Short mmCIF file of C-alpha atoms in Angstrom, two decimals:
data_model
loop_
_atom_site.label_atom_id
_atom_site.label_comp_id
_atom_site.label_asym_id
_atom_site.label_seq_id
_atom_site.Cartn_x
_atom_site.Cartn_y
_atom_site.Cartn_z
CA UNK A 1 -11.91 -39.07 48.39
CA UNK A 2 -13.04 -35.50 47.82
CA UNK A 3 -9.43 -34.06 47.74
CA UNK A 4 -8.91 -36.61 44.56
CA UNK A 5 -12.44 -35.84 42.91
CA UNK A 6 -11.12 -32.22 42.95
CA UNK A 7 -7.81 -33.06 41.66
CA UNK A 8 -9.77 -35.60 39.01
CA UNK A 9 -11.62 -32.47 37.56
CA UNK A 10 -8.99 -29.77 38.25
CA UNK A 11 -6.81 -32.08 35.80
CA UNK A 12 -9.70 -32.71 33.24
CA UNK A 13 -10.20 -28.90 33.08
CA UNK A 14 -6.90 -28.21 32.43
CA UNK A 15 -6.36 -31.15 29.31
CA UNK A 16 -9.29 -29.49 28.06
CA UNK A 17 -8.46 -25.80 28.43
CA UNK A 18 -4.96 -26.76 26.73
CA UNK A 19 -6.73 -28.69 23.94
CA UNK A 20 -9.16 -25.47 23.54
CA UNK A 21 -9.39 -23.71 19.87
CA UNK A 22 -9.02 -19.91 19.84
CA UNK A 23 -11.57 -17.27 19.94
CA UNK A 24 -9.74 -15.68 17.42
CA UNK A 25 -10.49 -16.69 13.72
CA UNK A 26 -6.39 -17.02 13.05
CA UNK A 27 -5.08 -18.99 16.05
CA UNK A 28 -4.95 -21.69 16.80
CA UNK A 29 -3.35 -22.59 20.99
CA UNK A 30 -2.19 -26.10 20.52
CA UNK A 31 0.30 -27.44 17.66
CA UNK A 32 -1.54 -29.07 14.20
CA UNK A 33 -1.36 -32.58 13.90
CA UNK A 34 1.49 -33.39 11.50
CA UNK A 35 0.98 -34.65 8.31
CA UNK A 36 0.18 -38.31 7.74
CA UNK A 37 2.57 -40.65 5.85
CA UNK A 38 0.82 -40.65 2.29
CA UNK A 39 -1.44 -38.77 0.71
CA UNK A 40 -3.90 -41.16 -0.58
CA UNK A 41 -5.89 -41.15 -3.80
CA UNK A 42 -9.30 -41.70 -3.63
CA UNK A 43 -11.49 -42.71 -6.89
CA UNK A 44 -14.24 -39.80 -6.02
CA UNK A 45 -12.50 -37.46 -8.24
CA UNK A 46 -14.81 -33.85 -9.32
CA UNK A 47 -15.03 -33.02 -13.09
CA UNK A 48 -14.88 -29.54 -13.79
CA UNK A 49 -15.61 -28.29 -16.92
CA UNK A 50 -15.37 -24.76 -16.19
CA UNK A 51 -12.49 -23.81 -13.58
CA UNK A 52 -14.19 -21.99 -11.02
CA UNK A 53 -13.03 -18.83 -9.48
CA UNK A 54 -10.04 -18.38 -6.86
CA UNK A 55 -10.73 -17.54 -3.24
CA UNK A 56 -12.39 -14.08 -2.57
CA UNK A 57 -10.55 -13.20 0.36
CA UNK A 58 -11.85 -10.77 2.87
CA UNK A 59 -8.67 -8.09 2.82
CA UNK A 60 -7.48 -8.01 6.11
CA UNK A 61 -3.32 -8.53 5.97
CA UNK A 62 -1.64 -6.82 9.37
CA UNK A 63 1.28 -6.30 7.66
CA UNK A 64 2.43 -2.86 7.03
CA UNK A 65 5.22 -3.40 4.81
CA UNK A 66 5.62 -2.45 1.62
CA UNK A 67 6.82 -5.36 -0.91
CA UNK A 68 7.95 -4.34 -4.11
CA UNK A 69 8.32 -6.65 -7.51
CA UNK A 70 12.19 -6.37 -7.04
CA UNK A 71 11.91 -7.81 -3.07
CA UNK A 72 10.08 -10.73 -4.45
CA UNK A 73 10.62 -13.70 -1.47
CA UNK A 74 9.65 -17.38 -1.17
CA UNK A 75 8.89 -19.39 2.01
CA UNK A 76 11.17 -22.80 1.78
CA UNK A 77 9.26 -25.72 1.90
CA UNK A 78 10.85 -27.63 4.87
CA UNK A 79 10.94 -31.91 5.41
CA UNK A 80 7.72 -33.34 5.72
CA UNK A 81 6.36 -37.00 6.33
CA UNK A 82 5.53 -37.20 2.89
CA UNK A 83 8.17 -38.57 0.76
CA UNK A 84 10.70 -35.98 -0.43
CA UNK A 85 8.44 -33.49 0.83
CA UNK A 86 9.00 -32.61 4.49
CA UNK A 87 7.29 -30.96 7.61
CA UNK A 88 4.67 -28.15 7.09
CA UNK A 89 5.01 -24.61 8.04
CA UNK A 90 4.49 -24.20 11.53
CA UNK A 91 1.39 -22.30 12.43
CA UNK A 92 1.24 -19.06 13.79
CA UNK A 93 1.07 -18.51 17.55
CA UNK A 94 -1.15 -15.97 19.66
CA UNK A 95 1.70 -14.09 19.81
CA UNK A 96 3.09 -14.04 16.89
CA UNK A 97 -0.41 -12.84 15.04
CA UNK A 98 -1.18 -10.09 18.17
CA UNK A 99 -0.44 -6.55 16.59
CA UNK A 100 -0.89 -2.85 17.89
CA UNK A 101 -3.48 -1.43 16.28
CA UNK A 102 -1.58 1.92 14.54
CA UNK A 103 -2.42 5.33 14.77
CA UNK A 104 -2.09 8.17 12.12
CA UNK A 105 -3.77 11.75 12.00
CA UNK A 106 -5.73 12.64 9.68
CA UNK A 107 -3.22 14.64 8.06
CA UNK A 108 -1.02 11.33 7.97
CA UNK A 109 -3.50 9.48 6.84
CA UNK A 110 -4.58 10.90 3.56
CA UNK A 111 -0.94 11.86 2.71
CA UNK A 112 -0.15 8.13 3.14
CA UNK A 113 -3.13 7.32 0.47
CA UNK A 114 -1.74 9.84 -1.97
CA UNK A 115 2.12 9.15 -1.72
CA UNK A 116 2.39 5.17 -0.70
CA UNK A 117 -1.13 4.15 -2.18
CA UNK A 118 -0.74 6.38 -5.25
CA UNK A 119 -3.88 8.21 -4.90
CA UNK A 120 -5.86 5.25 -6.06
CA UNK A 121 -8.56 5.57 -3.92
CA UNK A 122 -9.59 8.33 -1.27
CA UNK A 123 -11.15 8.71 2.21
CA UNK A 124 -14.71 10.52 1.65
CA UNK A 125 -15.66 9.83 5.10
CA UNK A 126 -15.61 12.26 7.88
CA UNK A 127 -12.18 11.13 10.04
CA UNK A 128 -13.02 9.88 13.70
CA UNK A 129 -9.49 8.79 14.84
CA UNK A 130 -10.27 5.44 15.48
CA UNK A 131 -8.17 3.18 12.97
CA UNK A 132 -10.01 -0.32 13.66
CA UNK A 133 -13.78 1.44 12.70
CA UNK A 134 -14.71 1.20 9.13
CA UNK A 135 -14.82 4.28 7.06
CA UNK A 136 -16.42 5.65 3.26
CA UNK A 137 -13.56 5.65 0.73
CA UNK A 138 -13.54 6.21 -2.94
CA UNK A 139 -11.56 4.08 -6.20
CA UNK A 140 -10.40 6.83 -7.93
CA UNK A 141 -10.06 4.72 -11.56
CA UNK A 142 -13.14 6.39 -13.79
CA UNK A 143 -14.37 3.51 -14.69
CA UNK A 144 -14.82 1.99 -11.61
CA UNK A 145 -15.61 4.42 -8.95
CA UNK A 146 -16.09 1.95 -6.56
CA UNK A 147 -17.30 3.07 -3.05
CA UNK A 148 -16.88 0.81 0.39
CA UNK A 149 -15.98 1.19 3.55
CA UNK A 150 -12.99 -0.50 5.39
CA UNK A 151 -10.62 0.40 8.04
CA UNK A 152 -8.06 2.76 8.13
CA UNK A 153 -5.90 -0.06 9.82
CA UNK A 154 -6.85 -2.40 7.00
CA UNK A 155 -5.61 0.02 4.45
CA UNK A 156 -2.32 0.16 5.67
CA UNK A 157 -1.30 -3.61 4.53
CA UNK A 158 1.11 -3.33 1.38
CA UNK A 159 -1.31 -5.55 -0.88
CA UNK A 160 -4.45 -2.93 -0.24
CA UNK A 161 -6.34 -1.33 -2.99
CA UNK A 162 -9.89 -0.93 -4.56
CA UNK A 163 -11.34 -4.84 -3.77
CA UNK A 164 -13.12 -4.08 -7.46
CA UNK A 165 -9.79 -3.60 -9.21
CA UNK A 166 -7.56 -6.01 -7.96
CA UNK A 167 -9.70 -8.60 -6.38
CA UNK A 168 -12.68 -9.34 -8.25
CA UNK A 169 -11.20 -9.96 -12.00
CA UNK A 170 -10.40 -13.31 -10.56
CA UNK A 171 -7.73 -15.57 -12.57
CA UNK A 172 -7.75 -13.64 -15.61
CA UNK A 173 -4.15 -12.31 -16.38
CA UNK A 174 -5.34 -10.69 -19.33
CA UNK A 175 -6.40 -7.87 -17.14
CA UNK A 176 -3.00 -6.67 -16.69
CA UNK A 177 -2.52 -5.81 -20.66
CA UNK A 178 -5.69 -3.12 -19.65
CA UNK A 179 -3.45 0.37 -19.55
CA UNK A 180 -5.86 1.32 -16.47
CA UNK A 181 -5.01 -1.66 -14.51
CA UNK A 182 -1.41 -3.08 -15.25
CA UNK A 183 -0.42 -1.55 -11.96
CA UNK A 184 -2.08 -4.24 -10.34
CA UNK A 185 0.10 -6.61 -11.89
CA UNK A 186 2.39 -5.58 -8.94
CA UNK A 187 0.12 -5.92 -5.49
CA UNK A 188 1.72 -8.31 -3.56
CA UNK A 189 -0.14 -11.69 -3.22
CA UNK A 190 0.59 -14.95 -1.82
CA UNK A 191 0.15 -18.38 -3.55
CA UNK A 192 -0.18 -21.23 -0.79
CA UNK A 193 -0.54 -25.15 -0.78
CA UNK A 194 -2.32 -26.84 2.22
CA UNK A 195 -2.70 -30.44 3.00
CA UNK A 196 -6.13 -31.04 4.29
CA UNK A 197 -8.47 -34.19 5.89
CA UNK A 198 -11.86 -34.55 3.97
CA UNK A 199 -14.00 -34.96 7.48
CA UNK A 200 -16.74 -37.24 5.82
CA UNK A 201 -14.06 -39.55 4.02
CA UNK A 202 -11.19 -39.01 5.99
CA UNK A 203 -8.96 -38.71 2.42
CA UNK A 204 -6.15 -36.74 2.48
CA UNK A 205 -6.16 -34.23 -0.23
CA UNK A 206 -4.22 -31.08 -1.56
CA UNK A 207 -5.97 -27.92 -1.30
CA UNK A 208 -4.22 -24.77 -3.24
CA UNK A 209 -5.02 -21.26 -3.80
CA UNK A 210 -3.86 -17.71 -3.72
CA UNK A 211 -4.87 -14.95 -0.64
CA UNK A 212 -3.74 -11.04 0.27
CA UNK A 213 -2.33 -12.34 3.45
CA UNK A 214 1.17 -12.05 3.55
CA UNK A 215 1.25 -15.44 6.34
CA UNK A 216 -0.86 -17.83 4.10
CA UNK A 217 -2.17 -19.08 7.60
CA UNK A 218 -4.55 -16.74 7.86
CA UNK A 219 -6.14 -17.20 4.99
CA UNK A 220 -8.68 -19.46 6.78
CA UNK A 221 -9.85 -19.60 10.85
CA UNK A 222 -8.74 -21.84 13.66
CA UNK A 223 -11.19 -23.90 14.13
CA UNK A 224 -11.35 -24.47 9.50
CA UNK A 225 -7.89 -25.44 10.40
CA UNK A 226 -8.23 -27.85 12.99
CA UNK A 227 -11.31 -29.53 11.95
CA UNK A 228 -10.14 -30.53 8.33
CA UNK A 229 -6.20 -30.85 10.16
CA UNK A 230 -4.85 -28.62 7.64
CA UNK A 231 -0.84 -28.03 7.20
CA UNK A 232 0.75 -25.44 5.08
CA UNK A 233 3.17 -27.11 2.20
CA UNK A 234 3.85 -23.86 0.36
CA UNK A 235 3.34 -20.34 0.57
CA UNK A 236 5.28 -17.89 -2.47
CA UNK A 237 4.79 -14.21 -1.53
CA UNK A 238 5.23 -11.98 -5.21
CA UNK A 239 3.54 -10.06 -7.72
CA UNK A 240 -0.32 -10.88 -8.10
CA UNK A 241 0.64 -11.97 -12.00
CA UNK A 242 2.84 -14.17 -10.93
CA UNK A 243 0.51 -16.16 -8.68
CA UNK A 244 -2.06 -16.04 -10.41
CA UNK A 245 0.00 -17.70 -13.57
CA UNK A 246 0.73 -20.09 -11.02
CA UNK A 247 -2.46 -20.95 -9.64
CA UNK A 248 -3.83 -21.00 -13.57
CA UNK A 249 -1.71 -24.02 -13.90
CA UNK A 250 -2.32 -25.61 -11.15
CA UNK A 251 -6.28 -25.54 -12.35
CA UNK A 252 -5.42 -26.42 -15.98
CA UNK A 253 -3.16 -29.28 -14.73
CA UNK A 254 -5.87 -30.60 -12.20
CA UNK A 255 -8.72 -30.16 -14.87
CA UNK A 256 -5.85 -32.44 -17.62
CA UNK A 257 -5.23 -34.98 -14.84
CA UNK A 258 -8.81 -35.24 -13.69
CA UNK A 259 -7.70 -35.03 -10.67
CA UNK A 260 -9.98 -32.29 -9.06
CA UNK A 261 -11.78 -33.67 -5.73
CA UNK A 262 -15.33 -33.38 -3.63
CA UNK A 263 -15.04 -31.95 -0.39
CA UNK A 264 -17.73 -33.49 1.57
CA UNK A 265 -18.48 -30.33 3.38
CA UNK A 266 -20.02 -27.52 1.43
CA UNK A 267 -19.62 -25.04 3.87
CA UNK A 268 -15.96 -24.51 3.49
CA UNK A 269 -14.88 -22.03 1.51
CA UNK A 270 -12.00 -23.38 -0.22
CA UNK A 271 -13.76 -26.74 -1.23
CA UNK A 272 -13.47 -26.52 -4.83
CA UNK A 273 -9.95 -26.26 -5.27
CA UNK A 274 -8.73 -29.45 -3.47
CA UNK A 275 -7.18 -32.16 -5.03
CA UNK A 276 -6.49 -35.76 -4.72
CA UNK A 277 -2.47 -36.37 -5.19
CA UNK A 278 0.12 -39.31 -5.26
CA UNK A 279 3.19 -38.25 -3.43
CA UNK A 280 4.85 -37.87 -6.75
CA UNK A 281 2.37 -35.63 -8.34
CA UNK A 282 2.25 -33.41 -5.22
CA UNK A 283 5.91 -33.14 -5.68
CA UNK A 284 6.27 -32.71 -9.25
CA UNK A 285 3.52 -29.56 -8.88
CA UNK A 286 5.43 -27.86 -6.08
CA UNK A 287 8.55 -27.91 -8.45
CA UNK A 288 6.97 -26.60 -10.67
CA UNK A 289 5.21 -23.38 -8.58
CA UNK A 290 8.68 -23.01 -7.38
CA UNK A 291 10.34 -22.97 -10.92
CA UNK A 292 7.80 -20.45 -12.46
CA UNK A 293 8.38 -18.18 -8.64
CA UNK A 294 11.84 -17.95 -9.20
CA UNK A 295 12.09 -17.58 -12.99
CA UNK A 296 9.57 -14.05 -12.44
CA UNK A 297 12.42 -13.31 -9.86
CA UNK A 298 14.80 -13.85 -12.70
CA UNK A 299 12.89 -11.70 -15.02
CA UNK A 300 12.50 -9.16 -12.63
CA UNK A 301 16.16 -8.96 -11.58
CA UNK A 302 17.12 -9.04 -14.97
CA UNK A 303 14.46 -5.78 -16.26
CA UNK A 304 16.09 -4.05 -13.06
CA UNK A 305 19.66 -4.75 -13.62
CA UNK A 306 18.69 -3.27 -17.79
CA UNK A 307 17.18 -0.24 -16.45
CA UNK A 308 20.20 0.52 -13.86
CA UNK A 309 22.66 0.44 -17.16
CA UNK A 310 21.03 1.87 -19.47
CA UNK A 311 20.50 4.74 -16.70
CA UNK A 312 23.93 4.57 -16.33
CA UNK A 313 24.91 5.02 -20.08
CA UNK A 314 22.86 7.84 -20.50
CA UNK A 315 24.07 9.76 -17.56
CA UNK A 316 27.86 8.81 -18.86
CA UNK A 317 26.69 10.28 -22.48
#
């Protein structure tokens, strides 16, 4: 009888060790629970008469690579269980999110801000070597002058600049016809679409929104993820004037359609841009993000492919 009392809570601790959520605020151990059949339209719709801002994401990407506007990139949406939508983009794994933190001189390090950052901000801290410790830099735009202090390894993500010049203007694209910050037209940013379980009502809504992170899954913690069972749908890496023209409609469409929802719990973050969707309108919407993605590919490819020939013609001349 004792031999099976041990086995009884040898096997409990294991289903519940196996079941665990992650320390870490990315990961989550066990798989997401797939997305139901339907997502179902409740009548508690939000009215919004002044769109409020997009996520202000804390800039921590891990990746390293640079993305230009001419590498622009989409993630497929693959089958889900909603109709002729299908199965969300997996979630990452411990593994898969684990990276070596880097290490630079300070030589390296500054040379990397001028030449790859295009000296648009500066280190004014004193250097200690260690890349994960936060450290006094510098926006170098004169009207900003911005001072904060993140970490060398944070800096070294492709979409990282001055928080004050690219972040904080929000949704409004008319920023990039400003001479001192079109170049920000150009930081990479990704545009994702979650499906997530109000906890109070148990509706299934449609929560969108744009981050720095270059896997849209980080965007929000493990246990965010796994409370409100939240699958990715979409995720369009590109130029930060593309998504944002993206997200824009998505909040002028929702505000036409009335169709903006209350999250019952006001401590998540990303409550006020969730959605209550037929199949078909979730549908029609993701066509559309994917249209307006690939026609700024278009334009891109096409501006490049005008600048190669005219190059061309003049060297020929």
């Amino acid at each position: 009888a004792s031999s099976m009392s041990k086995a009884t809570k040898g096997k409990g601790k294991e289903q519940k060790q196996r079941g665990k959520v992650s320390d870490s605020p990315h990961v989550l151990q066990d798989d997401d629970e797939s997305i139901p059949s339907s997502i179902k339209v409740i009548g508690k719709r939000k009215n919004i008469e002044d769109l409020l801002d997009d996520d202000d994401d804390q800039i921590s990407s891990s990746s390293t690579s640079i993305i230009t506007s001419s590498s622009l990139t989409s993630t497929p949406i693959l089958s889900t269980s909603i109709p002729n939508i299908a199965p969300a983009l997996s979630s990452p794994t411990k593994k898969q999110t684990k990276m070596k933190t880097p290490t630079m001189t300070e030589v390296e390090y500054d040379d990397y801000l001028v030449k790859v950052k295009e000296a648009r901000f500066k280190r004014t801290g004193a250097w200690s070597g260690v890349m994960s410790k936060g450290i006094p830099h510098q926006c170098l735009d004169v009207v900003c002058g911005r001072t904060w202090s993140p970490s060398s390894q944070q800096v070294l993500a492709d979409d990282y600049y001055c928080p004050s010049c690219v972040l904080h203007h929000r949704n409004n694209v008319n920023r990039f016809e400003q001479a001192r910050l079109a170049w920000s037209a150009d930081v990479p940013n990704t545009l994702y679409v979650f499906s997530i379980t109000d906890p109070s009502s148990g509706a299934q809504l449609v929560k969108f929104g744009r981050t720095q992170h270059a896997d849209a899954w980080k965007r929000y913690s493990g246990t965010e993820r796994k409370k409100f069972k939240m699958n990715l749908l979409l995720s369009l890496r590109g130029r930060l004037i593309c998504t944002t023209r993206i997200e824009n409609w998505w909040k002028d469409e929702g505000k036409k359609r009335k169709i903006f929802a209350v999250f019952s719990d006001p401590n998540f973050h990303g409550k006020d841009e969730c959605l209550t969707m037929t199949p078909a309108e979730l549908e029609e919407f993701i066509i559309q993000s994917k249209s307006m993605f690939a026609k700024e590919g278009a334009l891109l490819a096409s501006s490049s492919s005008s600048s190669s020939s005219s190059s061309s013609s003049s060297s020929s001349t």
